[in-house]
PDB file of C-alpha atoms in Angstrom:
ATOM      1  CA  MET A   1      -0.586 -45.319  21.894  1.00  0.00           C
ATOM      2  CA  LEU A   2       1.136 -42.784  23.772  1.00  0.00           C
ATOM      3  CA  GLU A   3       4.365 -43.470  25.214  1.00  0.00           C
ATOM      4  CA  ARG A   4       4.709 -43.785  28.739  1.00  0.00           C
ATOM      5  CA  VAL A   5       7.443 -40.553  29.115  1.00  0.00           C
ATOM      6  CA  GLU A   6       4.940 -38.630  26.582  1.00  0.00           C
ATOM      7  CA  VAL A   7       2.269 -38.784  28.879  1.00  0.00           C
ATOM      8  CA  GLU A   8       4.527 -37.886  32.016  1.00  0.00           C
ATOM      9  CA  VAL A   9       6.178 -34.862  30.036  1.00  0.00           C
ATOM     10  CA  PHE A  10       3.027 -33.373  28.111  1.00  0.00           C
ATOM     11  CA  LEU A  11       1.027 -33.610  31.792  1.00  0.00           C
ATOM     12  CA  GLY A  12       3.760 -32.861  33.588  1.00  0.00           C
ATOM     13  CA  LEU A  13       4.608 -29.674  31.717  1.00  0.00           C
ATOM     14  CA  ALA A  14       1.136 -29.024  31.720  1.00  0.00           C
ATOM     15  CA  GLY A  15       1.219 -28.476  35.809  1.00  0.00           C
ATOM     16  CA  GLU A  16       4.138 -26.538  35.863  1.00  0.00           C
ATOM     17  CA  LEU A  17       4.251 -24.727  32.711  1.00  0.00           C
ATOM     18  CA  HIS A  18       8.584 -24.213  33.329  1.00  0.00           C
ATOM     19  CA  PHE A  19      10.429 -26.698  31.033  1.00  0.00           C
ATOM     20  CA  GLY A  20      13.312 -26.315  33.934  1.00  0.00           C
ATOM     21  CA  ARG A  21      10.927 -27.510  37.026  1.00  0.00           C
ATOM     22  CA  THR A  22       9.143 -30.266  34.725  1.00  0.00           C
ATOM     23  CA  ALA A  23      12.846 -31.287  33.963  1.00  0.00           C
ATOM     24  CA  GLU A  24      13.847 -31.758  37.661  1.00  0.00           C
ATOM     25  CA  ARG A  25      10.662 -32.961  38.888  1.00  0.00           C
ATOM     26  CA  LEU A  26      11.163 -36.040  36.143  1.00  0.00           C
ATOM     27  CA  GLY A  27      14.480 -36.536  36.380  1.00  0.00           C
ATOM     28  CA  LEU A  28      15.246 -35.472  32.579  1.00  0.00           C
ATOM     29  CA  THR A  29      17.134 -33.164  31.026  1.00  0.00           C
ATOM     30  CA  THR A  30      15.052 -29.722  29.464  1.00  0.00           C
ATOM     31  CA  GLY A  31      16.376 -31.076  26.301  1.00  0.00           C
ATOM     32  CA  ARG A  32      14.739 -34.293  26.283  1.00  0.00           C
ATOM     33  CA  VAL A  33      11.544 -32.899  27.512  1.00  0.00           C
ATOM     34  CA  SER A  34      11.776 -29.879  24.676  1.00  0.00           C
ATOM     35  CA  GLN A  35      12.626 -33.024  22.243  1.00  0.00           C
ATOM     36  CA  VAL A  36       9.276 -34.902  23.924  1.00  0.00           C
ATOM     37  CA  VAL A  37       7.033 -32.423  23.216  1.00  0.00           C
ATOM     38  CA  ARG A  38       7.928 -31.740  19.693  1.00  0.00           C
ATOM     39  CA  LYS A  39       7.749 -35.379  19.307  1.00  0.00           C
ATOM     40  CA  LEU A  40       4.143 -35.375  20.611  1.00  0.00           C
ATOM     41  CA  GLU A  41       3.397 -32.416  18.981  1.00  0.00           C
ATOM     42  CA  ARG A  42       3.882 -34.020  15.364  1.00  0.00           C
ATOM     43  CA  ARG A  43       1.547 -37.045  16.277  1.00  0.00           C
ATOM     44  CA  VAL A  44      -1.031 -34.291  17.446  1.00  0.00           C
ATOM     45  CA  GLY A  45      -0.685 -32.293  14.539  1.00  0.00           C
ATOM     46  CA  ALA A  46      -0.743 -29.248  16.501  1.00  0.00           C
ATOM     47  CA  PRO A  47       0.675 -27.182  19.268  1.00  0.00           C
ATOM     48  CA  LEU A  48       0.085 -28.390  22.543  1.00  0.00           C
ATOM     49  CA  PHE A  49       2.169 -24.760  23.790  1.00  0.00           C
ATOM     50  CA  GLU A  50       2.676 -21.485  23.519  1.00  0.00           C
ATOM     51  CA  ARG A  51       6.915 -20.671  24.062  1.00  0.00           C
ATOM     52  CA  THR A  52       7.900 -17.271  25.033  1.00  0.00           C
ATOM     53  CA  SER A  53      11.241 -16.481  26.263  1.00  0.00           C
ATOM     54  CA  ARG A  54       9.321 -15.505  29.645  1.00  0.00           C
ATOM     55  CA  SER A  55       6.226 -18.343  29.858  1.00  0.00           C
ATOM     56  CA  VAL A  56       4.770 -21.360  28.822  1.00  0.00           C
ATOM     57  CA  ARG A  57       1.026 -21.470  27.853  1.00  0.00           C
ATOM     58  CA  LEU A  58      -1.304 -24.619  26.850  1.00  0.00           C
ATOM     59  CA  THR A  59      -3.144 -24.266  23.469  1.00  0.00           C
ATOM     60  CA  PRO A  60      -6.795 -24.781  23.546  1.00  0.00           C
ATOM     61  CA  VAL A  61      -5.937 -28.218  22.085  1.00  0.00           C
ATOM     62  CA  GLY A  62      -3.393 -28.316  24.964  1.00  0.00           C
ATOM     63  CA  ARG A  63      -6.050 -27.692  27.629  1.00  0.00           C
ATOM     64  CA  GLN A  64      -8.236 -30.141  25.686  1.00  0.00           C
ATOM     65  CA  LEU A  65      -5.628 -33.098  25.695  1.00  0.00           C
ATOM     66  CA  ALA A  66      -4.927 -32.698  29.252  1.00  0.00           C
ATOM     67  CA  ALA A  67      -8.328 -32.570  30.244  1.00  0.00           C
ATOM     68  CA  ASP A  68      -8.765 -35.226  28.705  1.00  0.00           C
ATOM     69  CA  LEU A  69      -5.445 -37.316  29.531  1.00  0.00           C
ATOM     70  CA  GLY A  70      -5.114 -36.232  32.971  1.00  0.00           C
ATOM     71  CA  PRO A  71      -8.062 -38.513  34.534  1.00  0.00           C
ATOM     72  CA  ALA A  72      -6.571 -41.490  32.599  1.00  0.00           C
ATOM     73  CA  ALA A  73      -3.971 -41.841  33.370  1.00  0.00           C
ATOM     74  CA  ALA A  74      -4.361 -41.013  36.847  1.00  0.00           C
ATOM     75  CA  ALA A  75      -6.573 -43.944  36.441  1.00  0.00           C
ATOM     76  CA  MET A  76      -3.561 -45.888  35.275  1.00  0.00           C
ATOM     77  CA  GLU A  77      -1.873 -45.358  38.102  1.00  0.00           C
ATOM     78  CA  GLU A  78      -4.795 -46.080  39.846  1.00  0.00           C
ATOM     79  CA  ALA A  79      -4.848 -49.470  38.346  1.00  0.00           C
ATOM     80  CA  LEU A  80      -1.412 -50.218  38.811  1.00  0.00           C
ATOM     81  CA  ARG A  81      -1.404 -49.801  41.999  1.00  0.00           C
ATOM     82  CA  ARG A  82      -3.916 -52.116  42.929  1.00  0.00           C
ATOM     83  CA  ALA A  83      -2.458 -54.968  40.901  1.00  0.00           C
ATOM     84  CA  VAL A  84       0.362 -54.691  43.005  1.00  0.00           C
ATOM     85  CA  ASP A  85      -0.772 -54.088  46.803  1.00  0.00           C
ATOM     86  CA  ALA A  86      -2.835 -57.821  45.388  1.00  0.00           C
ATOM     87  CA  GLY A  87       0.040 -59.138  44.064  1.00  0.00           C
ATOM     88  CA  ARG A  88       1.953 -58.264  47.901  1.00  0.00           C
ATOM     89  CA  GLY A  89      -0.988 -59.322  49.621  1.00  0.00           C
ATOM     90  CA  VAL A  90      -1.674 -56.981  53.223  1.00  0.00           C
ATOM     91  CA  THR A  91       0.866 -58.014  54.800  1.00  0.00           C
ATOM     92  CA  GLY A  92       3.951 -55.757  56.697  1.00  0.00           C
ATOM     93  CA  GLU A  93       2.633 -53.243  59.562  1.00  0.00           C
ATOM     94  CA  LEU A  94      -0.308 -50.796  59.829  1.00  0.00           C
ATOM     95  CA  ARG A  95      -0.225 -48.375  61.858  1.00  0.00           C
ATOM     96  CA  VAL A  96      -3.798 -47.292  63.539  1.00  0.00           C
ATOM     97  CA  ALA A  97      -4.593 -44.678  66.319  1.00  0.00           C
ATOM     98  CA  PHE A  98      -7.384 -42.834  67.468  1.00  0.00           C
ATOM     99  CA  LEU A  99      -8.724 -39.801  68.761  1.00  0.00           C
ATOM    100  CA  GLY A 100     -10.737 -39.838  71.928  1.00  0.00           C
ATOM    101  CA  GLU A 101     -12.006 -42.672  74.080  1.00  0.00           C
ATOM    102  CA  SER A 102     -15.020 -42.909  72.330  1.00  0.00           C
ATOM    103  CA  THR A 103     -13.053 -44.315  69.248  1.00  0.00           C
ATOM    104  CA  ALA A 104     -11.586 -46.341  70.711  1.00  0.00           C
ATOM    105  CA  PRO A 105     -13.952 -49.817  71.236  1.00  0.00           C
ATOM    106  CA  VAL A 106     -14.883 -49.885  67.349  1.00  0.00           C
ATOM    107  CA  LEU A 107     -11.567 -49.537  66.544  1.00  0.00           C
ATOM    108  CA  LEU A 108     -10.664 -52.439  68.647  1.00  0.00           C
ATOM    109  CA  ARG A 109     -13.158 -54.263  67.116  1.00  0.00           C
ATOM    110  CA  ALA A 110     -12.218 -53.475  64.025  1.00  0.00           C
ATOM    111  CA  VAL A 111      -8.405 -54.128  64.884  1.00  0.00           C
ATOM    112  CA  ALA A 112      -9.703 -57.855  65.829  1.00  0.00           C
ATOM    113  CA  LEU A 113     -11.387 -58.440  62.863  1.00  0.00           C
ATOM    114  CA  PHE A 114      -9.059 -57.443  60.512  1.00  0.00           C
ATOM    115  CA  GLY A 115      -6.120 -59.429  61.936  1.00  0.00           C
ATOM    116  CA  GLU A 116      -8.095 -62.648  61.888  1.00  0.00           C
ATOM    117  CA  ARG A 117      -8.899 -61.923  57.974  1.00  0.00           C
ATOM    118  CA  HIS A 118      -5.139 -60.898  57.529  1.00  0.00           C
ATOM    119  CA  PRO A 119      -2.976 -62.454  60.492  1.00  0.00           C
ATOM    120  CA  GLU A 120       0.325 -61.644  58.510  1.00  0.00           C
ATOM    121  CA  CYS A 121       0.059 -57.934  58.956  1.00  0.00           C
ATOM    122  CA  ARG A 122       1.427 -56.967  61.985  1.00  0.00           C
ATOM    123  CA  VAL A 123      -1.313 -53.518  63.662  1.00  0.00           C
ATOM    124  CA  ASP A 124       0.316 -51.195  66.012  1.00  0.00           C
ATOM    125  CA  VAL A 125      -2.766 -48.944  67.680  1.00  0.00           C
ATOM    126  CA  ARG A 126      -1.808 -45.871  69.683  1.00  0.00           C
ATOM    127  CA  GLU A 127      -3.594 -43.109  70.817  1.00  0.00           C
ATOM    128  CA  VAL A 128      -2.831 -39.257  69.353  1.00  0.00           C
ATOM    129  CA  GLN A 129      -3.943 -36.222  70.571  1.00  0.00           C
ATOM    130  CA  LEU A 130      -5.728 -32.836  68.806  1.00  0.00           C
ATOM    131  CA  SER A 131      -2.126 -31.341  68.544  1.00  0.00           C
ATOM    132  CA  ASP A 132      -0.395 -34.329  66.755  1.00  0.00           C
ATOM    133  CA  SER A 133      -3.017 -36.248  64.995  1.00  0.00           C
ATOM    134  CA  ARG A 134      -2.861 -34.521  61.683  1.00  0.00           C
ATOM    135  CA  ALA A 135       0.775 -34.456  61.972  1.00  0.00           C
ATOM    136  CA  GLY A 136       1.416 -38.460  62.293  1.00  0.00           C
ATOM    137  CA  LEU A 137      -0.977 -38.867  58.890  1.00  0.00           C
ATOM    138  CA  GLU A 138       1.232 -36.103  57.072  1.00  0.00           C
ATOM    139  CA  ASP A 139       4.546 -37.722  58.291  1.00  0.00           C
ATOM    140  CA  GLY A 140       3.476 -41.717  57.653  1.00  0.00           C
ATOM    141  CA  SER A 141       4.153 -43.006  61.634  1.00  0.00           C
ATOM    142  CA  VAL A 142       0.058 -43.072  61.222  1.00  0.00           C
ATOM    143  CA  ASP A 143      -1.445 -44.679  58.939  1.00  0.00           C
ATOM    144  CA  VAL A 144      -5.399 -44.405  59.511  1.00  0.00           C
ATOM    145  CA  LEU A 145      -6.875 -42.162  62.018  1.00  0.00           C
ATOM    146  CA  VAL A 146     -10.217 -42.613  63.359  1.00  0.00           C
ATOM    147  CA  ALA A 147     -11.471 -39.271  64.003  1.00  0.00           C
ATOM    148  CA  SER A 148     -14.195 -36.705  63.946  1.00  0.00           C
ATOM    149  CA  TYR A 149     -15.056 -35.538  60.869  1.00  0.00           C
ATOM    150  CA  PRO A 150     -15.185 -32.720  59.297  1.00  0.00           C
ATOM    151  CA  PHE A 151     -10.821 -33.773  58.969  1.00  0.00           C
ATOM    152  CA  ASP A 152      -9.992 -31.225  56.091  1.00  0.00           C
ATOM    153  CA  GLY A 153      -7.621 -32.852  53.389  1.00  0.00           C
ATOM    154  CA  MET A 154      -7.975 -36.281  54.414  1.00  0.00           C
ATOM    155  CA  ALA A 155      -9.242 -39.062  52.367  1.00  0.00           C
ATOM    156  CA  VAL A 156     -12.757 -40.029  54.763  1.00  0.00           C
ATOM    157  CA  GLY A 157     -14.250 -43.437  55.336  1.00  0.00           C
ATOM    158  CA  PRO A 158     -18.011 -44.234  56.562  1.00  0.00           C
ATOM    159  CA  ALA A 159     -19.035 -42.937  58.973  1.00  0.00           C
ATOM    160  CA  LEU A 160     -18.329 -45.858  62.513  1.00  0.00           C
ATOM    161  CA  LEU A 161     -20.378 -43.359  64.929  1.00  0.00           C
ATOM    162  CA  ILE A 162     -23.355 -41.059  64.640  1.00  0.00           C
ATOM    163  CA  GLU A 163     -23.969 -39.125  67.754  1.00  0.00           C
ATOM    164  CA  ARG A 164     -26.204 -36.207  68.852  1.00  0.00           C
ATOM    165  CA  ARG A 165     -24.393 -32.731  69.721  1.00  0.00           C
ATOM    166  CA  VAL A 166     -24.405 -31.894  73.409  1.00  0.00           C
ATOM    167  CA  LEU A 167     -23.140 -28.473  75.003  1.00  0.00           C
ATOM    168  CA  ALA A 168     -21.033 -28.631  77.999  1.00  0.00           C
ATOM    169  CA  VAL A 169     -21.367 -26.157  80.678  1.00  0.00           C
ATOM    170  CA  PRO A 170     -20.231 -25.422  84.145  1.00  0.00           C
ATOM    171  CA  ALA A 171     -22.391 -27.773  86.204  1.00  0.00           C
ATOM    172  CA  GLY A 172     -23.770 -24.285  88.182  1.00  0.00           C
ATOM    173  CA  HIS A 173     -24.679 -22.455  84.469  1.00  0.00           C
ATOM    174  CA  PRO A 174     -28.033 -20.850  83.901  1.00  0.00           C
ATOM    175  CA  LEU A 175     -28.334 -23.418  80.783  1.00  0.00           C
ATOM    176  CA  ALA A 176     -27.161 -26.803  82.717  1.00  0.00           C
ATOM    177  CA  ALA A 177     -30.641 -26.862  84.329  1.00  0.00           C
ATOM    178  CA  GLU A 178     -32.763 -26.715  80.835  1.00  0.00           C
ATOM    179  CA  ALA A 179     -33.836 -29.943  78.429  1.00  0.00           C
ATOM    180  CA  ALA A 180     -32.106 -28.627  75.544  1.00  0.00           C
ATOM    181  CA  VAL A 181     -30.588 -25.248  73.926  1.00  0.00           C
ATOM    182  CA  SER A 182     -30.488 -23.971  70.657  1.00  0.00           C
ATOM    183  CA  LEU A 183     -26.804 -23.063  68.732  1.00  0.00           C
ATOM    184  CA  GLU A 184     -28.576 -19.412  69.015  1.00  0.00           C
ATOM    185  CA  VAL A 185     -27.034 -19.944  72.740  1.00  0.00           C
ATOM    186  CA  LEU A 186     -23.319 -19.908  71.648  1.00  0.00           C
ATOM    187  CA  ALA A 187     -24.201 -16.058  70.303  1.00  0.00           C
ATOM    188  CA  ASP A 188     -24.334 -15.635  74.270  1.00  0.00           C
ATOM    189  CA  HIS A 189     -21.213 -17.228  75.446  1.00  0.00           C
ATOM    190  CA  PRO A 190     -17.771 -17.296  74.830  1.00  0.00           C
ATOM    191  CA  VAL A 191     -17.318 -20.677  73.571  1.00  0.00           C
ATOM    192  CA  VAL A 192     -14.067 -22.729  74.132  1.00  0.00           C
ATOM    193  CA  GLN A 193     -11.262 -22.767  70.742  1.00  0.00           C
ATOM    194  CA  TYR A 194      -9.605 -25.813  69.788  1.00  0.00           C
ATOM    195  CA  PRO A 195      -5.784 -25.418  69.569  1.00  0.00           C
ATOM    196  CA  ALA A 196      -4.485 -23.415  66.349  1.00  0.00           C
ATOM    197  CA  VAL A 197      -3.238 -26.697  64.843  1.00  0.00           C
ATOM    198  CA  THR A 198      -6.894 -27.732  64.346  1.00  0.00           C
ATOM    199  CA  SER A 199      -8.084 -27.843  60.772  1.00  0.00           C
ATOM    200  CA  VAL A 200      -9.925 -24.743  59.599  1.00  0.00           C
ATOM    201  CA  GLY A 201     -13.352 -26.965  58.774  1.00  0.00           C
ATOM    202  CA  PHE A 202     -13.355 -29.107  61.912  1.00  0.00           C
ATOM    203  CA  LYS A 203     -13.439 -25.886  63.808  1.00  0.00           C
ATOM    204  CA  ARG A 204     -15.949 -24.174  61.765  1.00  0.00           C
ATOM    205  CA  ASP A 205     -18.170 -27.255  62.258  1.00  0.00           C
ATOM    206  CA  ARG A 206     -17.432 -27.415  66.099  1.00  0.00           C
ATOM    207  CA  THR A 207     -17.055 -24.070  67.038  1.00  0.00           C
ATOM    208  CA  PRO A 208     -18.570 -21.518  64.337  1.00  0.00           C
ATOM    209  CA  ASP A 209     -17.778 -17.893  64.228  1.00  0.00           C
ATOM    210  CA  ARG A 210     -21.205 -17.304  63.426  1.00  0.00           C
ATOM    211  CA  THR A 211     -24.662 -19.119  64.441  1.00  0.00           C
ATOM    212  CA  PRO A 212     -27.688 -19.607  62.397  1.00  0.00           C
ATOM    213  CA  SER A 213     -29.065 -16.635  62.091  1.00  0.00           C
ATOM    214  CA  GLY A 214     -26.320 -14.811  61.728  1.00  0.00           C
ATOM    215  CA  ARG A 215     -25.299 -13.073  65.176  1.00  0.00           C
ATOM    216  CA  PRO A 216     -21.502 -13.296  66.096  1.00  0.00           C
ATOM    217  CA  VAL A 217     -19.864 -15.964  68.581  1.00  0.00           C
ATOM    218  CA  PRO A 218     -17.848 -14.539  71.169  1.00  0.00           C
ATOM    219  CA  LYS A 219     -14.092 -16.240  70.927  1.00  0.00           C
ATOM    220  CA  GLY A 220     -12.637 -18.034  74.145  1.00  0.00           C
ATOM    221  CA  PRO A 221      -9.892 -19.447  75.935  1.00  0.00           C
ATOM    222  CA  SER A 222      -8.269 -22.329  73.735  1.00  0.00           C
ATOM    223  CA  GLY A 223      -7.882 -25.877  75.472  1.00  0.00           C
ATOM    224  CA  GLY A 224      -3.988 -27.742  74.332  1.00  0.00           C
ATOM    225  CA  THR A 225      -6.015 -30.591  74.857  1.00  0.00           C
ATOM    226  CA  PHE A 226      -9.603 -31.768  74.837  1.00  0.00           C
ATOM    227  CA  SER A 227      -9.475 -32.878  78.563  1.00  0.00           C
ATOM    228  CA  GLU A 228      -8.223 -29.107  78.572  1.00  0.00           C
ATOM    229  CA  MET A 229     -10.963 -27.465  77.018  1.00  0.00           C
ATOM    230  CA  LEU A 230     -13.337 -28.869  79.117  1.00  0.00           C
ATOM    231  CA  SER A 231     -11.587 -27.699  82.414  1.00  0.00           C
ATOM    232  CA  LEU A 232     -11.827 -24.496  80.892  1.00  0.00           C
ATOM    233  CA  VAL A 233     -15.440 -25.123  80.497  1.00  0.00           C
ATOM    234  CA  ALA A 234     -16.029 -26.380  84.421  1.00  0.00           C
ATOM    235  CA  MET A 235     -13.829 -23.073  85.020  1.00  0.00           C
ATOM    236  CA  GLY A 236     -16.396 -20.957  83.499  1.00  0.00           C
ATOM    237  CA  ARG A 237     -14.288 -19.818  81.031  1.00  0.00           C
ATOM    238  CA  GLY A 238     -16.456 -20.426  78.244  1.00  0.00           C
ATOM    239  CA  VAL A 239     -19.054 -23.606  76.643  1.00  0.00           C
ATOM    240  CA  LEU A 240     -18.546 -26.057  73.931  1.00  0.00           C
ATOM    241  CA  PRO A 241     -20.617 -27.939  71.630  1.00  0.00           C
ATOM    242  CA  VAL A 242     -19.418 -31.612  72.023  1.00  0.00           C
ATOM    243  CA  GLY A 243     -20.541 -35.409  71.381  1.00  0.00           C
ATOM    244  CA  GLU A 244     -23.136 -37.015  73.407  1.00  0.00           C
ATOM    245  CA  HIS A 245     -20.758 -39.607  74.255  1.00  0.00           C
ATOM    246  CA  CYS A 246     -18.799 -36.982  76.680  1.00  0.00           C
ATOM    247  CA  ARG A 247     -21.078 -37.955  78.984  1.00  0.00           C
ATOM    248  CA  LEU A 248     -20.123 -41.494  79.088  1.00  0.00           C
ATOM    249  CA  TYR A 249     -16.158 -40.733  78.260  1.00  0.00           C
ATOM    250  CA  TYR A 250     -16.002 -37.714  80.158  1.00  0.00           C
ATOM    251  CA  PRO A 251     -18.019 -37.861  83.247  1.00  0.00           C
ATOM    252  CA  ARG A 252     -17.163 -35.056  85.748  1.00  0.00           C
ATOM    253  CA  PRO A 253     -19.122 -33.478  88.697  1.00  0.00           C
ATOM    254  CA  ASP A 254     -18.138 -29.850  87.559  1.00  0.00           C
ATOM    255  CA  LEU A 255     -19.664 -30.143  84.382  1.00  0.00           C
ATOM    256  CA  ALA A 256     -22.813 -30.780  82.528  1.00  0.00           C
ATOM    257  CA  TYR A 257     -24.246 -31.421  79.031  1.00  0.00           C
ATOM    258  CA  VAL A 258     -27.307 -30.418  77.463  1.00  0.00           C
ATOM    259  CA  PRO A 259     -28.662 -31.116  74.234  1.00  0.00           C
ATOM    260  CA  ILE A 260     -28.675 -28.970  71.451  1.00  0.00           C
ATOM    261  CA  HIS A 261     -31.875 -30.000  69.154  1.00  0.00           C
ATOM    262  CA  ASP A 262     -31.439 -27.678  66.292  1.00  0.00           C
ATOM    263  CA  ALA A 263     -27.402 -29.181  66.008  1.00  0.00           C
ATOM    264  CA  PRO A 264     -26.774 -31.731  63.353  1.00  0.00           C
ATOM    265  CA  PRO A 265     -25.328 -35.324  64.386  1.00  0.00           C
ATOM    266  CA  ILE A 266     -21.154 -35.359  65.298  1.00  0.00           C
ATOM    267  CA  GLU A 267     -19.641 -38.248  62.946  1.00  0.00           C
ATOM    268  CA  ARG A 268     -16.686 -39.808  63.365  1.00  0.00           C
ATOM    269  CA  GLY A 269     -14.651 -42.263  60.950  1.00  0.00           C
ATOM    270  CA  PRO A 270     -11.562 -43.451  59.774  1.00  0.00           C
ATOM    271  CA  VAL A 271      -9.300 -40.715  57.764  1.00  0.00           C
ATOM    272  CA  TRP A 272      -6.172 -41.275  55.897  1.00  0.00           C
ATOM    273  CA  LEU A 273      -3.393 -39.401  53.672  1.00  0.00           C
ATOM    274  CA  PRO A 274      -4.672 -39.589  50.329  1.00  0.00           C
ATOM    275  CA  GLY A 275      -1.511 -40.657  48.621  1.00  0.00           C
ATOM    276  CA  ASN A 276      -1.179 -43.788  51.693  1.00  0.00           C
ATOM    277  CA  SER A 277      -4.038 -45.679  50.069  1.00  0.00           C
ATOM    278  CA  THR A 278      -2.337 -48.838  50.233  1.00  0.00           C
ATOM    279  CA  GLU A 279      -4.879 -52.416  50.297  1.00  0.00           C
ATOM    280  CA  ARG A 280      -3.488 -52.258  53.717  1.00  0.00           C
ATOM    281  CA  VAL A 281      -5.641 -49.544  54.531  1.00  0.00           C
ATOM    282  CA  ARG A 282      -8.643 -50.430  52.528  1.00  0.00           C
ATOM    283  CA  ALA A 283      -8.817 -53.804  54.548  1.00  0.00           C
ATOM    284  CA  PHE A 284      -8.907 -52.085  57.532  1.00  0.00           C
ATOM    285  CA  VAL A 285     -11.578 -49.402  56.578  1.00  0.00           C
ATOM    286  CA  ARG A 286     -13.422 -52.746  55.266  1.00  0.00           C
ATOM    287  CA  ALA A 287     -13.128 -54.090  58.391  1.00  0.00           C
ATOM    288  CA  ALA A 288     -13.787 -51.294  60.692  1.00  0.00           C
ATOM    289  CA  ALA A 289     -17.237 -50.063  58.748  1.00  0.00           C
ATOM    290  CA  GLU A 290     -18.528 -54.030  58.572  1.00  0.00           C
ATOM    291  CA  VAL A 291     -17.213 -54.143  62.704  1.00  0.00           C
ATOM    292  CA  ALA A 292     -19.454 -50.929  63.125  1.00  0.00           C
ATOM    293  CA  ASN A 293     -22.797 -52.403  60.980  1.00  0.00           C
ATOM    294  CA  ARG A 294     -23.277 -55.435  63.570  1.00  0.00           C
ATOM    295  CA  PRO A 295     -26.147 -54.698  66.109  1.00  0.00           C
ATOM    296  CA  ALA A 296     -23.234 -55.942  68.390  1.00  0.00           C
ATOM    297  CA  ALA A 297     -20.969 -52.829  67.942  1.00  0.00           C
ATOM    298  CA  ALA A 298     -23.559 -49.986  68.546  1.00  0.00           C
ATOM    299  CA  VAL A 299     -21.841 -47.966  71.545  1.00  0.00           C
ATOM    300  CA  SER A 300     -24.286 -47.211  74.293  1.00  0.00           C
TER     301      SER A 300
END
């Protein structure tokens, strides 16, 4: 069996390819790192790294060992973390947030069910805006966020809400009288843009650069919040693809919402930082999925 320090040093050096950085990362001396590597190479019976005064590279044997050992080590860490979570139970505090008013009802039902099952865990609920939704997850002030997919770089749970995509246009716009439109109309009108902090994948999904046929989509002005974006639409500065729940949560006399017949639906659900996959988070995601699948939880 490999010792823990051997696994950590080998995988650390395989990733860094630098003895000094590996030592600093693991809190060891470079001499200790070298010693561990030499011991492991003697056990394997072959060099694992090619070392020169300027570089460190994995040998073929080293690459194979890293490929085999990496997933196994990750699985062991995950198993240990799950055991720690199970031992501690679901206690403490869980900070959940929602982005967009349409996600609030299902989130609150999930909070209620989670609270019934885990009364020793306090749940804090708050709303976030487009500008700070990612920052809250990254700085740890939010554990789980219920938001629209895709959400680049985050772990995601099952979709809790699925809705048709519609096009927000000014009430007096020629498209407002249409029964439905195609995504191709985006090439004919400026499209209001999301804030710069919004992820690339999300913007590509909501406000694409090109239509399905390849026609370029003109970019309109950006809004800092979703309400600002809808106001830009109402002012005639552009159009905006949104979810159908906007009819219910953002009814405005100066806006019309026209179905987009060839667009995929919008999905919304829980997202969280991959490194924050605690038992509290997983228990909340399970509760959210359960209430979303109940007939009474359907959003009208």
